[in-house]
Amino acid sequence: MWGGRYKLGPAEIMERINASIGFDKRLYAQDIAGSMAHAEMLVARRIISAADGRAIRRGLAQVQAEIESGKFRFSTKLEDIHFHVEARLTELIGPAGGRLHTARSRNDQVALDVRLWVRDALDRFDAMLLDLQTALIDRAEEHAATIMPGFTHLQTAQPVTFGHHLLAYVEMFGRDRGRLADCRARLNESPLGAAALAGSPHPIDPRMTARALGFDRPMANSLDAVSDRDYVVEFLGAASLCAVHLSRLAEEIVIWCSAPFRFIALSDAFTTGSSIMPQKRNPDAAELARGKTGRILGAFVALCTMLKGLPLTYGKDMQEDKEPLFDAADSLELGIAAMAGMVRDLKANKTRMRAVASADYSVATDLADWLVRKAGLPFRQAHHVTGRLVGIAHERGIDLHELPLADMRAVEPKIDRGVYRVLTVEASVAARKSPGGTAPANVARAVGEARRRFLPARRRR
C-alpha cells in the first residue's frame, strides 16, 4: 500500500490497531459514489482519458455489486474501505484503477464519505421522526378529551388531557427535526479537492464534484475541509437531545404501565415476560429506548474528547470518529422505531386516568381562580382560602366538591353555590382555553395545526 518507502510490513499489533475495515466498510456506498463523481471530473478536466473513466465507472459498479451481494472479501491487511475498493477496482480493470486516486487523498476521501453518510443518516432520521410525530398526532386526536392527571414533581397537579400530553412530545421531536435540518444545511459542502491538506496541483473542478454529489458548494479552505468533523459532533449533539426526549417519553410509558398507575397497557408486541414470575408483563422496549440514551450521549462526549487536542489537519485519532457515530446512529434508529411502535400500540385506560386525575384535590387551583373571578379576592387571599378548605376536606376524608356550602362560607362568606360548577375535572380542563392550554377544543385545534406545521400534505387527514 505504501509504495517504495516501506520495506517491511507492519507488526501484527500495528495491523490490528490501524485497521478500520471492520467498521468503515459501512461507508462503501458513499465511497463509491464519491469515486464515481471524482472520476467524471477527472475525465471532464482531461486529467485522465475518457476510456479510463469508462473503465473506472464499470469497475466501481461491479465492486458495489460484489459488496452488496456478500461476495466481496474484506481483509485487515488492506486497512480500510478506500484501499479495498481501489485494490479490487485495479484487479478488475488494471492500471486505470490506479489513476482514480489522482488529485485525491484518503484525507479528503474519508472526509467526503463520512459527510455523505451523515447526510444520508440525517435524511433517514427526519423521516423516522416524522413517522413518530404522525403516530403521536393521531393518538392525540383520538384522546383530545381523555382526562389524565398532570404532574409536577411527579405529584398530581392539575387535570390535563392525554392528547395535550402527547402533543408536548410532538413539539419536542419537531425541535429535534429542526436541529437535524440545521446540521444538514451546515454540512452540505464538499471537501473533495482538498487532497491531503493543501489542495491539488492538477486542474481539478471541485464545483463539479460538489454538484454531482448534491452539495451546495465546495468547502472554502482545504485545511478545514480535511480536518472538520463539526458536522459529526453536531449530529451527535442533536441525536443526544433527541435520545433524551425519547427517554423521557419512555420513562413515562414505564410509569404508566406500572400497576400503581395502570394508565396504559402495551400488547405482547412491545413487552416481555419473566423467567420466574408468570404474571409479569415488562415494558422492555421502553426501558431499552431509555437505556440506549447513555450510549448516544457517550458517543458525543467521546468525539468531543477525541477532537479537543488535535492540531490541524488530520490525525489518525480521527479514525475514532466512526464507531461512536455508527453506534449512536444505530441506537437512535432503534429507539425512534420502537417508540413509534409503542405509541401506536398502547391502549389508554380512560377510567383509571380520570380517577387519578380527580384525586388529591387536583381542582384546588380552579377553586382559587373562581374566588378571584367571582368573589373578587386577590389571588394570594384566594390561595389561602383554598388551602384552608383543602385542609378541612382532607381532615374529613372527602373531596372539595363534597364540602357543604355552609362549611365553605364559614371560611369565605362570598362563596356561593356556583362554585360547585368548577369543582370537576371536566370543568377544569374545559376552562383552560388560553393559547397552548389543555381544553379539549384547544387540543383538537392544536392537532390540526400540528399536522399543518409538521406533516407533509400526503400525511394529513
Short mmCIF file of C-alpha atoms in Angstrom, two decimals:
data_model
loop_
_atom_site.label_atom_id
_atom_site.label_comp_id
_atom_site.label_asym_id
_atom_site.label_seq_id
_atom_site.Cartn_x
_atom_site.Cartn_y
_atom_site.Cartn_z
CA MET A 1 0.00 0.00 0.00
CA TRP A 2 2.75 2.40 0.90
CA GLY A 3 4.89 2.24 -2.24
CA GLY A 4 8.69 2.39 -2.14
CA ARG A 5 9.29 3.99 1.26
CA TYR A 6 8.41 0.94 3.37
CA LYS A 7 10.46 -2.25 3.08
CA LEU A 8 8.83 -4.27 5.84
CA GLY A 9 5.19 -4.96 6.62
CA PRO A 10 3.52 -3.71 9.79
CA ALA A 11 3.74 -5.55 13.10
CA GLU A 12 0.73 -7.68 13.92
CA ILE A 13 -0.42 -5.29 16.63
CA MET A 14 0.07 -2.35 14.26
CA GLU A 15 -2.16 -4.06 11.72
CA ARG A 16 -4.81 -4.58 14.37
CA ILE A 17 -4.79 -1.07 15.81
CA ASN A 18 -4.52 0.59 12.41
CA ALA A 19 -7.21 -1.30 10.51
CA SER A 20 -10.66 0.24 10.33
CA ILE A 21 -12.27 -2.03 7.77
CA GLY A 22 -14.25 -3.80 10.48
CA PHE A 23 -16.44 -0.72 10.82
CA ASP A 24 -15.77 1.65 7.93
CA LYS A 25 -16.96 -0.86 5.37
CA ARG A 26 -20.34 0.71 6.09
CA LEU A 27 -19.11 3.63 4.01
CA TYR A 28 -18.80 1.59 0.81
CA ALA A 29 -21.75 3.20 -0.99
CA GLN A 30 -20.59 6.71 -0.14
CA ASP A 31 -17.00 5.86 -1.08
CA ILE A 32 -18.06 4.52 -4.47
CA ALA A 33 -20.40 7.47 -5.12
CA GLY A 34 -17.55 9.88 -4.36
CA SER A 35 -15.19 7.93 -6.58
CA MET A 36 -17.70 7.98 -9.44
CA ALA A 37 -18.03 11.77 -9.18
CA HIS A 38 -14.26 12.20 -8.90
CA ALA A 39 -13.66 10.06 -11.99
CA GLU A 40 -16.22 12.05 -14.00
CA MET A 41 -14.45 15.27 -13.02
CA LEU A 42 -11.01 13.87 -13.92
CA VAL A 43 -12.31 12.97 -17.38
CA ALA A 44 -14.02 16.34 -17.86
CA ARG A 45 -10.80 18.16 -16.91
CA ARG A 46 -8.75 15.82 -19.17
CA ILE A 47 -6.68 14.63 -16.26
CA ILE A 48 -7.48 11.03 -17.22
CA SER A 49 -8.78 9.66 -20.50
CA ALA A 50 -12.41 9.03 -21.31
CA ALA A 51 -11.58 5.34 -21.77
CA ASP A 52 -10.10 5.15 -18.30
CA GLY A 53 -13.16 6.94 -16.96
CA ARG A 54 -15.49 4.40 -18.53
CA ALA A 55 -13.43 1.52 -17.16
CA ILE A 56 -13.43 3.06 -13.69
CA ARG A 57 -17.20 3.54 -13.70
CA ARG A 58 -17.75 -0.02 -14.90
CA GLY A 59 -15.34 -1.43 -12.35
CA LEU A 60 -16.79 0.57 -9.45
CA ALA A 61 -20.29 -0.64 -10.32
CA GLN A 62 -19.02 -4.22 -10.17
CA VAL A 63 -17.28 -3.63 -6.84
CA GLN A 64 -20.53 -2.25 -5.38
CA ALA A 65 -22.48 -5.21 -6.70
CA GLU A 66 -19.99 -7.63 -5.13
CA ILE A 67 -20.20 -5.90 -1.77
CA GLU A 68 -23.99 -5.81 -1.78
CA SER A 69 -24.23 -9.47 -2.81
CA GLY A 70 -21.91 -10.55 0.00
CA LYS A 71 -19.25 -11.90 -2.37
CA PHE A 72 -16.64 -9.23 -1.59
CA ARG A 73 -13.73 -10.34 0.62
CA PHE A 74 -12.55 -7.93 3.31
CA SER A 75 -9.14 -8.14 4.98
CA THR A 76 -7.41 -6.13 7.71
CA LYS A 77 -4.29 -6.15 5.51
CA LEU A 78 -5.97 -3.58 3.26
CA GLU A 79 -6.78 -1.45 6.28
CA ASP A 80 -9.90 0.50 5.21
CA ILE A 81 -12.77 0.69 2.75
CA HIS A 82 -10.87 3.09 0.48
CA PHE A 83 -7.99 0.69 -0.12
CA HIS A 84 -10.38 -2.23 -0.51
CA VAL A 85 -12.36 -0.53 -3.24
CA GLU A 86 -9.26 0.71 -5.05
CA ALA A 87 -7.48 -2.66 -4.83
CA ARG A 88 -10.44 -4.60 -6.18
CA LEU A 89 -11.01 -1.97 -8.88
CA THR A 90 -7.41 -2.36 -10.03
CA GLU A 91 -7.79 -6.15 -10.08
CA LEU A 92 -10.82 -5.73 -12.33
CA ILE A 93 -9.64 -3.05 -14.78
CA GLY A 94 -5.87 -2.94 -14.46
CA PRO A 95 -3.73 0.24 -14.37
CA ALA A 96 -6.71 2.51 -14.95
CA GLY A 97 -7.78 1.69 -11.41
CA GLY A 98 -4.63 3.31 -10.08
CA ARG A 99 -5.46 6.55 -11.91
CA LEU A 100 -8.63 7.08 -9.87
CA HIS A 101 -6.65 8.43 -6.92
CA THR A 102 -5.14 11.24 -9.00
CA ALA A 103 -5.70 14.63 -7.30
CA ARG A 104 -7.22 12.95 -4.27
CA SER A 105 -6.04 11.83 -0.82
CA ARG A 106 -7.58 9.49 1.68
CA ASN A 107 -7.92 12.59 3.84
CA ASP A 108 -10.43 14.35 1.63
CA GLN A 109 -11.85 10.98 0.57
CA VAL A 110 -12.79 9.90 4.08
CA ALA A 111 -13.99 13.41 4.92
CA LEU A 112 -16.31 13.15 1.95
CA ASP A 113 -17.50 9.62 2.76
CA VAL A 114 -18.38 10.42 6.37
CA ARG A 115 -20.08 13.66 5.34
CA LEU A 116 -22.20 11.80 2.80
CA TRP A 117 -23.01 9.09 5.36
CA VAL A 118 -24.12 11.62 7.98
CA ARG A 119 -26.22 13.44 5.39
CA ASP A 120 -27.96 10.19 4.49
CA ALA A 121 -28.49 9.47 8.20
CA LEU A 122 -29.99 12.93 8.75
CA ASP A 123 -32.49 12.36 5.97
CA ARG A 124 -33.36 8.93 7.35
CA PHE A 125 -33.88 10.25 10.89
CA ASP A 126 -36.01 13.13 9.69
CA ALA A 127 -38.31 10.62 8.01
CA MET A 128 -38.38 8.44 11.13
CA LEU A 129 -39.15 11.37 13.43
CA LEU A 130 -41.87 12.46 11.02
CA ASP A 131 -43.40 9.00 11.40
CA LEU A 132 -43.18 9.24 15.20
CA GLN A 133 -44.82 12.66 15.14
CA THR A 134 -47.57 11.26 12.92
CA ALA A 135 -48.23 8.49 15.44
CA LEU A 136 -48.32 10.97 18.33
CA ILE A 137 -50.62 13.38 16.50
CA ASP A 138 -53.02 10.57 15.55
CA ARG A 139 -53.21 9.41 19.18
CA ALA A 140 -53.56 12.99 20.42
CA GLU A 141 -56.55 13.46 18.15
CA GLU A 142 -58.08 10.24 19.48
CA HIS A 143 -57.56 11.37 23.08
CA ALA A 144 -58.20 15.11 22.78
CA ALA A 145 -60.77 14.88 25.61
CA THR A 146 -59.33 11.95 27.59
CA ILE A 147 -58.64 13.29 31.07
CA MET A 148 -55.47 12.38 32.93
CA PRO A 149 -53.56 13.93 35.82
CA GLY A 150 -50.90 16.48 35.01
CA PHE A 151 -47.88 16.27 37.27
CA THR A 152 -45.23 18.48 38.78
CA HIS A 153 -42.63 16.75 40.96
CA LEU A 154 -44.48 13.56 39.89
CA GLN A 155 -47.27 14.72 42.21
CA THR A 156 -50.80 15.30 40.93
CA ALA A 157 -51.03 18.96 39.99
CA GLN A 158 -53.95 19.75 37.65
CA PRO A 159 -56.06 17.75 35.24
CA VAL A 160 -54.95 17.75 31.61
CA THR A 161 -55.90 15.67 28.61
CA PHE A 162 -53.91 12.76 27.30
CA GLY A 163 -53.96 14.32 23.84
CA HIS A 164 -52.45 17.51 25.22
CA HIS A 165 -49.72 15.49 26.92
CA LEU A 166 -48.83 13.65 23.71
CA LEU A 167 -48.69 16.88 21.72
CA ALA A 168 -45.92 18.11 24.03
CA TYR A 169 -43.71 15.37 22.59
CA VAL A 170 -44.72 16.36 19.06
CA GLU A 171 -43.19 19.76 19.81
CA MET A 172 -40.01 18.19 21.23
CA PHE A 173 -39.48 15.96 18.23
CA GLY A 174 -40.26 18.90 15.95
CA ARG A 175 -37.35 20.78 17.52
CA ASP A 176 -35.20 17.68 17.03
CA ARG A 177 -36.05 17.68 13.34
CA GLY A 178 -35.15 21.35 13.19
CA ARG A 179 -31.74 20.68 14.71
CA LEU A 180 -31.13 17.86 12.25
CA ALA A 181 -32.10 20.17 9.37
CA ASP A 182 -29.73 22.84 10.67
CA CYS A 183 -26.94 20.28 10.81
CA ARG A 184 -27.67 19.15 7.27
CA ALA A 185 -27.58 22.70 5.93
CA ARG A 186 -24.18 23.35 7.51
CA LEU A 187 -22.58 20.06 6.43
CA ASN A 188 -23.71 20.34 2.81
CA GLU A 189 -20.33 21.44 1.48
CA SER A 190 -17.92 19.13 -0.32
CA PRO A 191 -14.38 18.57 0.99
CA LEU A 192 -13.32 16.77 -2.19
CA GLY A 193 -10.45 18.59 -3.86
CA ALA A 194 -8.60 19.44 -0.67
CA ALA A 195 -6.42 16.34 -1.23
CA ALA A 196 -4.14 15.65 1.74
CA LEU A 197 -4.50 19.15 3.21
CA ALA A 198 -3.18 21.80 0.80
CA GLY A 199 -5.19 21.29 -2.39
CA SER A 200 -4.01 19.82 -5.69
CA PRO A 201 -1.66 20.94 -8.47
CA HIS A 202 -3.96 19.28 -11.02
CA PRO A 203 -6.56 21.42 -12.84
CA ILE A 204 -9.47 19.97 -10.86
CA ASP A 205 -13.02 21.34 -10.65
CA PRO A 206 -14.32 20.91 -7.07
CA ARG A 207 -17.57 22.63 -8.01
CA MET A 208 -18.31 19.89 -10.49
CA THR A 209 -17.89 17.11 -7.94
CA ALA A 210 -19.83 19.11 -5.36
CA ARG A 211 -22.80 19.46 -7.74
CA ALA A 212 -22.63 15.80 -8.77
CA LEU A 213 -22.85 14.73 -5.13
CA GLY A 214 -25.68 17.10 -4.20
CA PHE A 215 -23.61 19.58 -2.20
CA ASP A 216 -24.27 23.30 -2.26
CA ARG A 217 -20.63 24.22 -2.83
CA PRO A 218 -17.06 23.03 -2.21
CA MET A 219 -15.51 23.92 1.13
CA ALA A 220 -13.61 27.21 1.10
CA ASN A 221 -10.43 26.12 2.90
CA SER A 222 -8.51 22.91 2.23
CA LEU A 223 -7.19 22.64 5.78
CA ASP A 224 -10.68 22.93 7.22
CA ALA A 225 -12.01 20.52 4.61
CA VAL A 226 -9.90 17.57 5.76
CA SER A 227 -9.94 18.36 9.49
CA ASP A 228 -13.58 19.34 10.01
CA ARG A 229 -15.74 16.93 11.97
CA ASP A 230 -18.08 19.58 13.34
CA TYR A 231 -20.96 18.02 11.46
CA VAL A 232 -20.40 14.69 13.25
CA VAL A 233 -20.33 16.45 16.63
CA GLU A 234 -23.41 18.45 15.71
CA PHE A 235 -25.23 15.34 14.56
CA LEU A 236 -24.33 13.53 17.80
CA GLY A 237 -25.40 16.57 19.81
CA ALA A 238 -28.77 16.66 18.07
CA ALA A 239 -29.03 12.88 18.41
CA SER A 240 -28.26 13.14 22.12
CA LEU A 241 -31.06 15.61 22.76
CA CYS A 242 -33.44 13.54 20.64
CA ALA A 243 -32.46 10.49 22.70
CA VAL A 244 -33.19 12.45 25.89
CA HIS A 245 -36.67 13.22 24.55
CA LEU A 246 -37.20 9.56 23.65
CA SER A 247 -36.01 8.61 27.13
CA ARG A 248 -38.44 10.99 28.84
CA LEU A 249 -41.36 9.52 26.92
CA ALA A 250 -40.05 6.00 27.53
CA GLU A 251 -39.87 6.71 31.26
CA GLU A 252 -43.47 7.89 31.25
CA ILE A 253 -44.54 4.75 29.40
CA VAL A 254 -42.75 2.63 32.01
CA ILE A 255 -44.52 4.53 34.79
CA TRP A 256 -47.90 4.49 33.07
CA CYS A 257 -47.68 0.72 32.55
CA SER A 258 -46.91 0.02 36.21
CA ALA A 259 -49.54 -1.49 38.50
CA PRO A 260 -49.86 1.60 40.74
CA PHE A 261 -50.66 3.76 37.69
CA ARG A 262 -52.33 1.47 35.12
CA PHE A 263 -52.82 4.40 32.74
CA ILE A 264 -51.93 2.41 29.64
CA ALA A 265 -51.25 -1.14 28.51
CA LEU A 266 -48.86 -2.40 25.85
CA SER A 267 -49.51 -5.57 23.89
CA ASP A 268 -47.30 -8.63 23.64
CA ALA A 269 -45.58 -6.98 20.69
CA PHE A 270 -43.73 -4.48 22.91
CA THR A 271 -43.44 -6.31 26.24
CA THR A 272 -41.65 -9.36 27.56
CA GLY A 273 -42.32 -11.83 30.35
CA SER A 274 -40.34 -13.10 33.30
CA SER A 275 -38.40 -16.35 33.54
CA ILE A 276 -39.79 -16.95 37.03
CA MET A 277 -42.89 -14.76 37.51
CA PRO A 278 -45.58 -15.81 35.01
CA GLN A 279 -47.79 -12.82 35.70
CA LYS A 280 -45.21 -10.24 34.60
CA ARG A 281 -45.54 -8.01 31.54
CA ASN A 282 -42.41 -5.87 31.33
CA PRO A 283 -42.22 -2.76 29.11
CA ASP A 284 -38.77 -3.73 27.86
CA ALA A 285 -38.99 -1.81 24.58
CA ALA A 286 -39.46 1.42 26.54
CA GLU A 287 -36.73 0.51 29.01
CA LEU A 288 -34.25 -0.20 26.22
CA ALA A 289 -35.11 3.03 24.41
CA ARG A 290 -34.43 4.78 27.70
CA GLY A 291 -31.24 2.81 28.30
CA LYS A 292 -29.67 3.48 24.91
CA THR A 293 -29.57 7.19 25.71
CA GLY A 294 -26.31 6.68 27.59
CA ARG A 295 -24.61 5.20 24.54
CA ILE A 296 -25.62 8.17 22.39
CA LEU A 297 -24.53 10.73 24.98
CA GLY A 298 -21.30 8.78 25.39
CA ALA A 299 -20.62 8.98 21.66
CA PHE A 300 -21.00 12.76 21.77
CA VAL A 301 -18.56 13.05 24.66
CA ALA A 302 -16.12 10.60 23.06
CA LEU A 303 -15.95 12.57 19.82
CA CYS A 304 -15.55 15.93 21.54
CA THR A 305 -12.76 14.43 23.65
CA MET A 306 -11.03 12.98 20.59
CA LEU A 307 -11.11 16.30 18.72
CA LYS A 308 -10.26 18.72 21.51
CA GLY A 309 -6.47 18.34 21.36
CA LEU A 310 -5.92 17.83 17.64
CA PRO A 311 -3.88 20.36 15.69
CA LEU A 312 -4.73 20.94 12.04
CA THR A 313 -5.17 18.99 9.95
CA TYR A 314 -5.57 15.21 10.03
CA GLY A 315 -4.51 12.84 12.80
CA LYS A 316 -5.11 9.12 12.92
CA ASP A 317 -7.13 9.83 16.06
CA MET A 318 -9.87 10.92 13.69
CA GLN A 319 -10.40 7.31 12.69
CA GLU A 320 -12.06 7.03 16.10
CA ASP A 321 -15.00 9.12 14.92
CA LYS A 322 -16.75 6.33 13.10
CA GLU A 323 -17.51 3.68 15.70
CA PRO A 324 -19.22 6.14 18.09
CA LEU A 325 -21.04 7.71 15.15
CA PHE A 326 -22.31 4.40 13.79
CA ASP A 327 -23.25 3.05 17.22
CA ALA A 328 -25.11 6.23 18.17
CA ALA A 329 -26.99 6.24 14.86
CA ASP A 330 -27.94 2.57 15.24
CA SER A 331 -29.12 3.16 18.80
CA LEU A 332 -31.16 6.21 17.87
CA GLU A 333 -32.74 4.40 14.94
CA LEU A 334 -33.86 1.56 17.19
CA GLY A 335 -35.17 3.98 19.79
CA ILE A 336 -37.25 6.03 17.37
CA ALA A 337 -38.68 2.97 15.65
CA ALA A 338 -39.56 1.32 18.96
CA MET A 339 -41.20 4.49 20.26
CA ALA A 340 -43.35 4.93 17.16
CA GLY A 341 -44.43 1.31 17.52
CA MET A 342 -45.31 1.73 21.20
CA VAL A 343 -47.28 4.92 20.61
CA ARG A 344 -49.39 3.14 18.02
CA ASP A 345 -49.71 0.02 20.18
CA LEU A 346 -50.65 1.47 23.57
CA LYS A 347 -54.19 1.31 24.91
CA ALA A 348 -55.27 4.07 27.27
CA ASN A 349 -57.21 3.19 30.43
CA LYS A 350 -59.53 6.20 30.42
CA THR A 351 -61.37 5.23 33.58
CA ARG A 352 -58.20 4.88 35.59
CA MET A 353 -56.71 8.10 34.23
CA ARG A 354 -59.80 10.07 35.17
CA ALA A 355 -59.97 8.52 38.63
CA VAL A 356 -56.39 9.52 39.42
CA ALA A 357 -56.90 12.96 37.86
CA SER A 358 -59.85 13.52 40.22
CA ALA A 359 -57.88 12.59 43.34
CA ASP A 360 -55.57 14.66 45.57
CA TYR A 361 -57.60 17.86 45.21
CA SER A 362 -56.41 18.45 41.64
CA VAL A 363 -59.12 21.11 41.11
CA ALA A 364 -57.93 23.26 44.01
CA THR A 365 -56.48 25.84 41.62
CA ASP A 366 -59.86 26.05 39.91
CA LEU A 367 -61.42 26.97 43.26
CA ALA A 368 -58.82 29.67 43.81
CA ASP A 369 -59.36 31.03 40.30
CA TRP A 370 -63.13 31.06 40.89
CA LEU A 371 -62.61 33.11 44.08
CA VAL A 372 -60.62 35.63 42.05
CA ARG A 373 -63.12 35.81 39.18
CA LYS A 374 -66.43 35.57 41.04
CA ALA A 375 -65.70 36.73 44.57
CA GLY A 376 -63.15 39.40 43.67
CA LEU A 377 -60.47 38.15 46.06
CA PRO A 378 -56.79 38.90 45.41
CA PHE A 379 -55.15 35.68 44.25
CA ARG A 380 -52.96 35.36 47.35
CA GLN A 381 -56.02 35.58 49.57
CA ALA A 382 -57.87 33.14 47.32
CA HIS A 383 -54.90 30.79 47.55
CA HIS A 384 -55.05 30.98 51.36
CA VAL A 385 -58.81 30.35 51.47
CA THR A 386 -58.49 27.39 49.13
CA GLY A 387 -55.68 25.95 51.24
CA ARG A 388 -57.89 26.10 54.34
CA LEU A 389 -60.75 24.38 52.52
CA VAL A 390 -58.42 21.66 51.20
CA GLY A 391 -57.22 21.12 54.76
CA ILE A 392 -60.78 20.73 56.04
CA ALA A 393 -61.69 18.31 53.25
CA HIS A 394 -58.54 16.30 53.88
CA GLU A 395 -59.29 16.03 57.60
CA ARG A 396 -62.75 14.69 56.78
CA GLY A 397 -61.52 12.34 54.04
CA ILE A 398 -63.71 13.90 51.34
CA ASP A 399 -63.20 15.77 48.07
CA LEU A 400 -63.65 19.51 47.67
CA HIS A 401 -66.94 19.13 45.82
CA GLU A 402 -68.28 17.15 48.80
CA LEU A 403 -67.77 20.00 51.25
CA PRO A 404 -71.14 21.52 52.28
CA LEU A 405 -71.69 25.10 51.12
CA ALA A 406 -72.17 26.26 54.70
CA ASP A 407 -68.71 24.99 55.67
CA MET A 408 -67.18 26.77 52.68
CA ARG A 409 -68.97 30.01 53.55
CA ALA A 410 -67.72 29.75 57.11
CA VAL A 411 -64.23 30.19 55.69
CA GLU A 412 -65.15 32.70 52.96
CA PRO A 413 -68.68 34.25 53.04
CA LYS A 414 -68.50 35.30 49.36
CA ILE A 415 -68.64 31.71 48.16
CA ASP A 416 -71.98 30.72 46.60
CA ARG A 417 -73.41 27.56 45.07
CA GLY A 418 -71.90 28.39 41.68
CA VAL A 419 -68.54 27.21 42.98
CA TYR A 420 -69.54 23.59 42.52
CA ARG A 421 -69.61 24.04 38.74
CA VAL A 422 -65.82 24.38 38.64
CA LEU A 423 -65.02 21.53 41.03
CA THR A 424 -64.91 18.72 38.44
CA VAL A 425 -62.00 17.59 36.29
CA GLU A 426 -64.12 18.07 33.17
CA ALA A 427 -64.78 21.69 34.08
CA SER A 428 -61.13 22.17 34.96
CA VAL A 429 -59.75 21.09 31.58
CA ALA A 430 -62.55 22.79 29.64
CA ALA A 431 -61.75 26.11 31.34
CA ARG A 432 -58.13 26.14 30.21
CA LYS A 433 -58.75 27.75 26.84
CA SER A 434 -55.72 30.04 26.88
CA PRO A 435 -53.34 29.59 23.93
CA GLY A 436 -51.45 26.34 24.37
CA GLY A 437 -53.84 25.19 27.10
CA THR A 438 -55.32 21.75 27.66
CA ALA A 439 -59.01 22.43 26.87
CA PRO A 440 -60.26 19.66 24.55
CA ALA A 441 -61.31 22.23 21.96
CA ASN A 442 -57.79 23.65 22.08
CA VAL A 443 -56.29 20.20 21.68
CA ALA A 444 -58.45 19.47 18.65
CA ARG A 445 -57.29 22.71 17.04
CA ALA A 446 -53.69 22.01 18.04
CA VAL A 447 -53.86 18.62 16.33
CA GLY A 448 -54.84 20.30 13.08
CA GLU A 449 -52.15 22.91 13.48
CA ALA A 450 -49.54 20.24 14.22
CA ARG A 451 -50.50 18.42 11.04
CA ARG A 452 -50.04 21.62 9.04
CA ARG A 453 -46.73 22.52 10.71
CA PHE A 454 -45.02 19.16 10.76
CA LEU A 455 -46.59 16.73 8.32
CA PRO A 456 -46.42 16.82 4.51
CA ALA A 457 -49.77 17.06 2.73
CA ARG A 458 -49.95 13.34 1.97
CA ARG A 459 -49.91 12.52 5.69
CA ARG A 460 -52.62 14.98 6.71
CA ARG A 461 -56.21 13.92 7.19
#
